CSV table of C-alpha atoms and ligand atoms in Angstrom, one decimal:
chain,number,residue,atom,x,y,z
I,1,MET,CA,10.1,14.9,-20.7
I,2,ALA,CA,7.9,12.4,-18.9
I,3,LYS,CA,4.3,13.1,-17.9
I,4,ILE,CA,4.2,13.4,-14.1
I,5,ILE,CA,1.7,11.1,-12.5
I,6,ASP,CA,0.0,13.1,-9.7
I,7,GLY,CA,-0.8,10.6,-6.9
I,8,LYS,CA,-2.0,13.3,-4.6
I,9,ALA,CA,-4.7,14.4,-7.0
I,10,TYR,CA,-5.6,10.8,-7.8
I,11,ALA,CA,-5.9,9.9,-4.1
I,12,GLU,CA,-8.1,13.0,-3.5
I,13,GLY,CA,-10.4,11.9,-6.3
I,14,LEU,CA,-10.6,8.4,-4.9
I,15,ARG,CA,-11.5,9.8,-1.4
I,16,GLY,CA,-14.2,12.0,-3.0
I,17,ARG,CA,-15.7,8.9,-4.7
I,18,MET,CA,-15.5,7.0,-1.5
I,19,ALA,CA,-17.3,9.7,0.5
I,20,LYS,CA,-20.2,9.4,-2.0
I,21,THR,CA,-20.2,5.6,-1.8
I,22,VAL,CA,-20.1,5.8,2.1
I,23,ALA,CA,-23.1,8.2,2.1
I,24,GLY,CA,-25.0,5.8,-0.2
I,25,LEU,CA,-24.2,2.8,2.0
I,26,LYS,CA,-25.6,4.8,5.0
I,27,SER,CA,-28.8,5.9,3.3
I,28,LYS,CA,-29.6,2.7,1.4
I,29,HIS,CA,-28.3,0.0,3.8
I,30,GLY,CA,-27.9,1.8,7.2
I,31,LEU,CA,-24.2,0.7,7.0
I,32,THR,CA,-21.3,2.9,8.2
I,33,PRO,CA,-18.0,1.2,7.5
I,34,GLY,CA,-15.7,1.3,10.5
I,35,LEU,CA,-11.9,1.0,10.8
I,36,ALA,CA,-10.0,0.2,14.1
I,37,VAL,CA,-6.3,1.1,14.2
I,38,VAL,CA,-4.2,-0.4,17.0
I,39,LEU,CA,-0.9,1.3,17.9
I,40,VAL,CA,1.4,-0.2,20.4
I,41,GLY,CA,4.2,2.1,21.8
I,42,GLU,CA,5.4,5.6,20.9
I,43,ASP,CA,7.2,5.2,17.5
I,44,PRO,CA,7.0,8.9,16.2
I,45,ALA,CA,6.5,7.9,12.5
I,46,SER,CA,3.8,5.4,13.4
I,47,LYS,CA,1.9,8.0,15.5
I,48,VAL,CA,1.8,10.3,12.5
I,49,TYR,CA,0.6,7.5,10.2
I,50,VAL,CA,-2.1,6.5,12.7
I,51,ALA,CA,-3.3,10.1,13.2
I,52,ASN,CA,-3.5,10.6,9.4
I,53,LYS,CA,-5.4,7.4,8.9
I,54,ALA,CA,-8.0,8.3,11.6
I,55,LYS,CA,-8.4,11.9,10.1
I,56,GLN,CA,-9.0,10.6,6.6
I,57,THR,CA,-11.3,7.8,7.7
I,58,VAL,CA,-13.6,10.4,9.4
I,59,GLU,CA,-13.4,12.8,6.5
I,60,VAL,CA,-14.9,10.2,4.1
I,61,GLY,CA,-17.8,9.6,6.6
I,62,MET,CA,-16.6,6.3,8.2
I,63,ASN,CA,-16.3,5.4,11.9
I,64,SER,CA,-12.7,5.4,13.2
I,65,TRP,CA,-11.4,3.9,16.4
I,66,GLU,CA,-7.8,4.4,17.7
I,67,HIS,CA,-6.5,1.9,20.3
I,68,LYS,CA,-3.3,3.2,21.8
I,69,LEU,CA,-1.5,0.7,24.0
I,70,ASP,CA,1.6,1.2,26.1
I,71,ALA,CA,4.9,-0.1,24.7
I,72,ALA,CA,5.1,-2.7,27.5
I,73,THR,CA,1.7,-4.2,26.7
I,74,PRO,CA,1.9,-8.0,26.9
I,75,GLU,CA,1.3,-9.9,23.6
I,76,ALA,CA,-1.7,-11.6,25.2
I,77,THR,CA,-3.4,-8.3,25.9
I,78,LEU,CA,-2.9,-7.3,22.2
I,79,LEU,CA,-4.3,-10.6,21.1
I,80,ALA,CA,-7.3,-10.2,23.3
I,81,LEU,CA,-8.0,-6.8,21.8
I,82,VAL,CA,-7.7,-8.2,18.3
I,83,GLU,CA,-10.2,-10.9,19.2
I,84,LYS,CA,-12.6,-8.3,20.6
I,85,LEU,CA,-12.4,-6.4,17.4
I,86,ASN,CA,-12.8,-9.6,15.3
I,87,THR,CA,-16.2,-10.1,16.9
I,88,ASP,CA,-17.4,-6.4,17.0
I,89,PRO,CA,-20.0,-6.1,14.3
I,90,ALA,CA,-19.5,-2.3,14.0
I,91,CYS,CA,-15.8,-2.8,13.2
I,92,HIS,CA,-15.3,-3.9,9.6
I,93,GLY,CA,-11.5,-3.3,9.3
I,94,ILE,CA,-8.6,-3.9,11.7
I,95,LEU,CA,-5.2,-2.5,11.2
I,96,VAL,CA,-2.3,-3.2,13.7
I,97,GLN,CA,0.3,-0.6,13.0
I,98,LEU,CA,3.8,-2.1,12.4
I,99,PRO,CA,6.5,-2.3,13.6
I,100,LEU,CA,5.4,-3.8,17.0
I,101,PRO,CA,7.7,-3.8,20.0
I,102,LYS,CA,10.3,-6.6,20.0
I,103,HIS,CA,8.6,-8.7,22.7
I,104,ILE,CA,5.5,-9.2,20.5
I,105,ASP,CA,5.4,-11.7,17.7
I,106,SER,CA,4.1,-9.7,14.7
I,107,ASP,CA,3.3,-12.8,12.6
I,108,LYS,CA,1.2,-14.2,15.5
I,109,VAL,CA,-0.8,-11.0,15.8
I,110,LEU,CA,-1.4,-10.5,12.1
I,111,SER,CA,-2.5,-14.1,11.9
I,112,ALA,CA,-5.0,-13.5,14.7
I,113,ILE,CA,-6.9,-10.9,12.6
I,114,ASN,CA,-10.1,-12.2,11.0
I,115,PRO,CA,-9.0,-12.3,7.3
I,116,ASP,CA,-12.3,-10.7,6.2
I,117,LYS,CA,-11.3,-7.6,8.4
I,118,ASP,CA,-7.6,-7.7,7.4
I,119,VAL,CA,-7.6,-4.3,5.6
I,120,ASP,CA,-3.8,-4.4,5.4
I,121,GLY,CA,-4.1,-7.6,3.3
I,122,PHE,CA,-1.1,-9.2,5.1
I,123,HIS,CA,-2.9,-12.3,6.5
I,124,VAL,CA,-1.8,-15.5,4.7
I,125,VAL,CA,-5.4,-16.3,3.8
I,126,ASN,CA,-5.5,-13.0,1.8
I,127,VAL,CA,-2.1,-13.7,0.3
I,128,GLY,CA,-3.4,-17.0,-0.9
I,129,ARG,CA,-6.7,-15.6,-2.2
I,130,LEU,CA,-4.7,-13.0,-4.2
I,131,SER,CA,-2.4,-15.5,-5.7
I,132,THR,CA,-5.2,-17.8,-6.7
I,133,GLY,CA,-7.3,-15.0,-8.2
I,134,GLN,CA,-10.0,-15.0,-5.6
I,135,GLU,CA,-11.7,-11.9,-4.2
I,136,SER,CA,-9.4,-10.7,-1.4
I,137,LEU,CA,-8.2,-7.7,0.6
I,138,VAL,CA,-5.0,-6.6,-1.1
I,139,PRO,CA,-2.1,-4.6,0.5
I,140,CYS,CA,-2.7,-0.9,0.1
I,141,THR,CA,0.5,0.4,-1.5
I,142,PRO,CA,0.5,-2.3,-4.2
I,143,VAL,CA,-3.1,-1.5,-5.1
I,144,GLY,CA,-2.4,2.2,-5.2
I,145,SER,CA,0.7,1.6,-7.4
I,146,VAL,CA,-1.2,-0.4,-10.0
I,147,MET,CA,-4.1,2.2,-10.0
I,148,LEU,CA,-1.6,4.9,-10.9
I,149,ALA,CA,0.0,2.7,-13.6
I,150,LYS,CA,-3.5,2.0,-15.1
I,151,ASP,CA,-4.3,5.7,-14.9
I,152,ALA,CA,-1.2,6.5,-16.9
I,153,LEU,CA,-1.3,3.7,-19.4
I,154,GLY,CA,-4.9,2.4,-19.6
I,155,SER,CA,-4.9,-1.4,-20.1
I,156,LEU,CA,-1.7,-3.1,-18.9
I,157,ALA,CA,-2.4,-6.3,-20.8
I,158,GLY,CA,0.6,-7.7,-22.6
I,159,LEU,CA,3.1,-5.2,-21.2
I,160,GLU,CA,6.5,-6.2,-19.9
I,161,ALA,CA,6.6,-5.2,-16.2
I,162,VAL,CA,9.6,-5.3,-14.0
I,163,VAL,CA,9.1,-5.1,-10.2
I,164,ILE,CA,12.3,-4.3,-8.3
I,165,GLY,CA,11.9,-5.7,-4.8
I,166,ARG,CA,10.2,-8.9,-3.5
I,167,SER,CA,8.9,-8.0,0.0
I,168,ASN,CA,5.6,-9.4,1.2
I,169,ILE,CA,4.4,-5.8,1.7
I,170,VAL,CA,5.1,-4.4,-1.7
I,171,GLY,CA,7.1,-6.4,-4.3
I,172,LYS,CA,5.3,-9.7,-4.2
I,173,PRO,CA,1.7,-8.4,-4.1
I,174,VAL,CA,2.4,-5.8,-6.8
I,175,ALA,CA,3.7,-8.6,-9.0
I,176,GLN,CA,0.5,-10.6,-8.4
I,177,LEU,CA,-1.7,-7.7,-9.3
I,178,LEU,CA,0.3,-7.1,-12.5
I,179,LEU,CA,-0.1,-10.7,-13.4
I,180,ALA,CA,-3.8,-10.4,-12.9
I,181,GLU,CA,-3.7,-7.4,-15.3
I,182,ASN,CA,-2.1,-9.8,-17.9
I,183,CYS,CA,1.4,-8.2,-17.8
I,184,THR,CA,4.5,-10.4,-18.4
I,185,VAL,CA,6.1,-9.9,-14.9
I,186,THR,CA,9.7,-10.1,-13.9
I,187,ILE,CA,10.5,-9.7,-10.2
I,188,ALA,CA,14.1,-8.4,-9.6
I,189,HIS,CA,15.9,-8.4,-6.2
I,190,SER,CA,19.3,-8.0,-4.6
I,191,LYS,CA,20.7,-11.1,-6.3
I,192,THR,CA,19.4,-10.2,-9.8
I,193,LYS,CA,22.3,-10.2,-12.3
I,194,ASP,CA,22.7,-7.1,-14.5
I,195,LEU,CA,19.6,-5.2,-13.1
I,196,PRO,CA,19.9,-2.3,-15.6
I,197,ALA,CA,19.5,-4.8,-18.5
I,198,VAL,CA,16.5,-6.4,-16.9
I,199,VAL,CA,14.9,-3.0,-16.2
I,200,ARG,CA,15.6,-1.9,-19.9
I,201,ARG,CA,13.1,-4.6,-21.1
I,202,ALA,CA,10.3,-3.0,-19.1
I,203,ASP,CA,7.3,-1.0,-20.4
I,204,LEU,CA,6.4,-0.6,-16.8
I,205,VAL,CA,8.9,-0.4,-13.9
I,206,ILE,CA,7.7,-0.6,-10.3
I,207,ALA,CA,10.6,0.2,-7.9
I,208,ALA,CA,10.2,-0.9,-4.3
I,209,VAL,CA,13.7,-1.2,-3.1
I,210,GLY,CA,14.5,1.3,-0.3
I,211,ARG,CA,17.7,2.5,-2.0
I,212,ALA,CA,17.8,6.3,-2.7
I,213,GLU,CA,17.8,7.2,-6.4
I,214,MET,CA,19.2,3.7,-7.5
I,215,VAL,CA,17.4,3.4,-10.8
I,216,LYS,CA,19.0,5.7,-13.4
I,217,GLY,CA,17.5,7.2,-16.6
I,218,ASP,CA,19.8,5.2,-18.8
I,219,TRP,CA,18.4,1.9,-17.3
I,220,LEU,CA,15.0,2.7,-18.8
I,221,LYS,CA,13.4,1.8,-22.1
I,222,PRO,CA,12.4,5.2,-23.7
I,223,GLY,CA,8.7,5.9,-22.9
I,224,ALA,CA,8.5,3.4,-20.0
I,225,CYS,CA,6.1,4.2,-17.2
I,226,VAL,CA,7.9,4.4,-13.8
I,227,ILE,CA,6.1,3.9,-10.5
I,228,ASP,CA,8.4,4.8,-7.7
I,229,VAL,CA,7.3,3.3,-4.4
I,230,GLY,CA,10.5,4.1,-2.5
I,231,ILE,CA,10.6,6.7,0.3
I,232,ASN,CA,14.1,7.5,1.4
I,233,ARG,CA,15.3,10.4,3.6
I,234,ILE,CA,18.6,11.8,2.5
I,235,GLU,CA,20.7,14.9,3.2
I,236,ARG,CA,21.3,17.2,0.3
I,237,ASP,CA,22.8,20.7,0.4
I,238,GLY,CA,22.7,20.5,4.2
I,239,LYS,CA,18.9,19.9,4.2
I,240,GLY,CA,16.8,16.7,4.8
I,241,LYS,CA,15.0,15.6,1.7
I,242,LEU,CA,12.6,12.7,0.7
I,243,VAL,CA,13.6,10.9,-2.5
I,244,GLY,CA,12.4,7.7,-4.2
I,245,ASP,CA,14.2,4.6,-5.5
I,246,CYS,CA,14.5,6.3,-8.9
I,247,ASP,CA,16.8,9.1,-9.8
I,248,PHE,CA,14.0,11.5,-10.8
I,249,ALA,CA,16.2,14.0,-12.7
I,250,SER,CA,17.6,11.4,-15.1
I,251,CYS,CA,14.5,9.2,-15.3
I,252,GLU,CA,12.1,11.9,-16.2
I,253,LYS,CA,14.1,12.6,-19.4
I,254,VAL,CA,13.6,9.0,-20.7
I,255,ALA,CA,10.4,7.8,-19.1
I,256,GLY,CA,7.0,8.3,-20.7
I,257,SER,CA,5.4,8.9,-17.3
I,258,ILE,CA,6.7,8.8,-13.8
I,259,THR,CA,5.5,9.3,-10.2
I,260,PRO,CA,7.3,11.9,-8.1
I,261,VAL,CA,8.4,11.4,-4.5
I,262,PRO,CA,6.7,12.8,-2.5
I,263,GLY,CA,3.3,13.1,-4.1
I,264,GLY,CA,3.2,9.9,-6.1
I,265,VAL,CA,2.5,6.5,-4.6
I,266,GLY,CA,2.7,7.8,-1.0
I,267,PRO,CA,-0.8,9.5,-0.8
I,268,MET,CA,-2.4,6.4,-2.4
I,269,THR,CA,-1.7,4.1,0.6
I,270,ILE,CA,-4.2,5.6,3.0
I,271,ALA,CA,-6.8,6.1,0.3
I,272,CYS,CA,-6.5,2.4,-0.6
I,273,LEU,CA,-6.8,1.5,3.1
I,274,LEU,CA,-10.1,3.3,3.3
I,275,ARG,CA,-11.1,1.6,0.0
I,276,ASN,CA,-10.3,-1.8,1.6
I,277,THR,CA,-12.5,-0.9,4.6
I,278,VAL,CA,-15.5,0.0,2.4
I,279,ARG,CA,-15.0,-3.3,0.5
I,280,ALA,CA,-14.6,-5.3,3.7
I,281,ALA,CA,-17.8,-3.7,5.2
I,282,CYS,CA,-19.8,-4.5,2.0
I,283,ALA,CA,-18.5,-8.1,1.9
I,284,GLN,CA,-19.4,-8.6,5.6
I,285,LYS,CA,-22.9,-7.3,5.0
I,286,GLY,CA,-23.5,-9.2,1.8
I,287,ILE,CA,-23.7,-5.9,-0.3
I,288,ALA,CA,-22.3,-5.9,-3.8
I,289,ILE,CA,-18.7,-4.5,-3.6
I,290,PRO,CA,-18.6,-1.0,-5.2
I,291,GLU,CA,-16.0,-0.5,-8.0
I,292,LEU,CA,-14.2,2.6,-6.6
K,1,LIG,P1,12.1,-4.3,1.9
K,1,LIG,O1,13.4,-3.8,2.5
K,1,LIG,O2,11.3,-5.2,2.7
K,1,LIG,O3,12.5,-4.9,0.5
K,1,LIG,C1,13.4,-4.4,-0.4
K,1,LIG,C2,13.5,-5.2,-1.6
K,1,LIG,O4,14.5,-4.6,-2.4
K,1,LIG,C3,14.1,-6.6,-1.3
K,1,LIG,O5,13.3,-7.6,-2.0
K,1,LIG,C4,15.5,-6.6,-1.7
K,1,LIG,O6,16.0,-7.8,-2.3
K,1,LIG,C5,15.4,-5.6,-2.8
K,1,LIG,N1,16.7,-4.9,-3.0
K,1,LIG,C6,17.5,-4.3,-2.1
K,1,LIG,N2,18.6,-3.8,-2.6
K,1,LIG,C7,18.6,-4.1,-3.9
K,1,LIG,C8,19.5,-3.9,-5.0
K,1,LIG,N3,20.6,-3.2,-4.9
K,1,LIG,N4,19.1,-4.3,-6.2
K,1,LIG,C9,17.9,-4.9,-6.4
K,1,LIG,N5,17.0,-5.2,-5.4
K,1,LIG,C10,17.4,-4.8,-4.2
K,1,LIG,O7,11.4,-2.9,1.5
K,1,LIG,P2,9.8,-2.7,1.3
K,1,LIG,O8,9.3,-3.5,0.2
K,1,LIG,O9,9.0,-2.7,2.6
K,1,LIG,O10,9.8,-1.1,0.9
K,1,LIG,C11,10.5,-0.7,-0.3
K,1,LIG,C12,10.5,0.8,-0.4
K,1,LIG,O11,9.1,1.2,-0.5
K,1,LIG,C13,11.0,1.5,0.8
K,1,LIG,O12,11.7,2.7,0.4
K,1,LIG,C14,9.8,1.9,1.6
K,1,LIG,O13,10.0,3.0,2.4
K,1,LIG,C15,8.8,2.2,0.5
K,1,LIG,N6,7.4,2.0,1.0
K,1,LIG,C16,6.5,3.0,0.7
K,1,LIG,C17,5.2,2.9,1.1
K,1,LIG,C18,4.3,4.0,0.7
K,1,LIG,O14,4.4,4.6,-0.3
K,1,LIG,N7,3.3,4.2,1.5
K,1,LIG,C19,4.7,1.7,1.8
K,1,LIG,C20,5.7,0.6,1.9
K,1,LIG,C21,7.0,0.8,1.5
K,1,LIG,P3,16.2,-9.1,-1.4
K,1,LIG,O15,14.9,-9.7,-1.2
K,1,LIG,O16,17.1,-9.9,-2.2
K,1,LIG,O17,16.9,-8.7,-0.1
């Protein structure tokens, strides 16, 4: 049976290390990293995410600002707020919660964020920096996924890695990070032929598909490490349940290690957002970026 990779415990440890780093930045450099989160509208899931982000930001000792705007807010008003935050020296990280209402052009808003404050790592400048191997702010879920893989496997150098999914938010940045770790990387997607055969080559599988329990145990190479990014809500036995993109029951019998859903990659995302904020604050102040 596979070793279960405990993302909740790893994220707790990371937040603990971050709290110490933040205390050190305050005492040695008078620097308190600050994160501004902008929420437009009343999307219930987004409201929960934003509240969790704010709570955890404060818990590690950083400044947190929540800007809640009405769903009918004009695009120009949102852009003006982003510009104000871009020039606010106390604010080191800016996150505009997606999805935005339909009348707002998300690409335009994300492009307006100063890349050095872009703690979501979605700005094209950060995408370019990542793909050319420069210091950059990297999307949070991919960073968290690779941290968990390294925790389970140690060095990833030379491993065959298969990433299922090619979104800008998860699949592509995770593939870039694995390449930087010297994996041999295959990116699979909806047009991939014979996906089970492709997955069977992998020492490391990262599933970011959005299809409940799609990857089966008999697709895996015995002993493979499985990082399941998927979060899918299904009905089972008359109850709502969260499941990943991997069929946990069959995969855990074949894999060497596997992340559960919930409790795997999920908790890493906010922890990595806070990590990006600390890194952004240090870079903006010319302080050496802590390892974390
Ligand atoms: P997207 O819908 O943007 O991308 C899904 C990808 O999966 C696409 O590249 C698509 O291929 C591919 N795909 C779809 N169906 C198949 C199939 N049958 N076989 C192979 N590939 C397929 O999703 P995201 O990347 O945004 O999210 C993926 C999952 O991760 C979701 O479950 C999401 O909820 C979860 N997630 C979790 C986060 C967290 O833990 N905090 C954060 C972000 C996402 P194609 O490009 O060809 O269409």
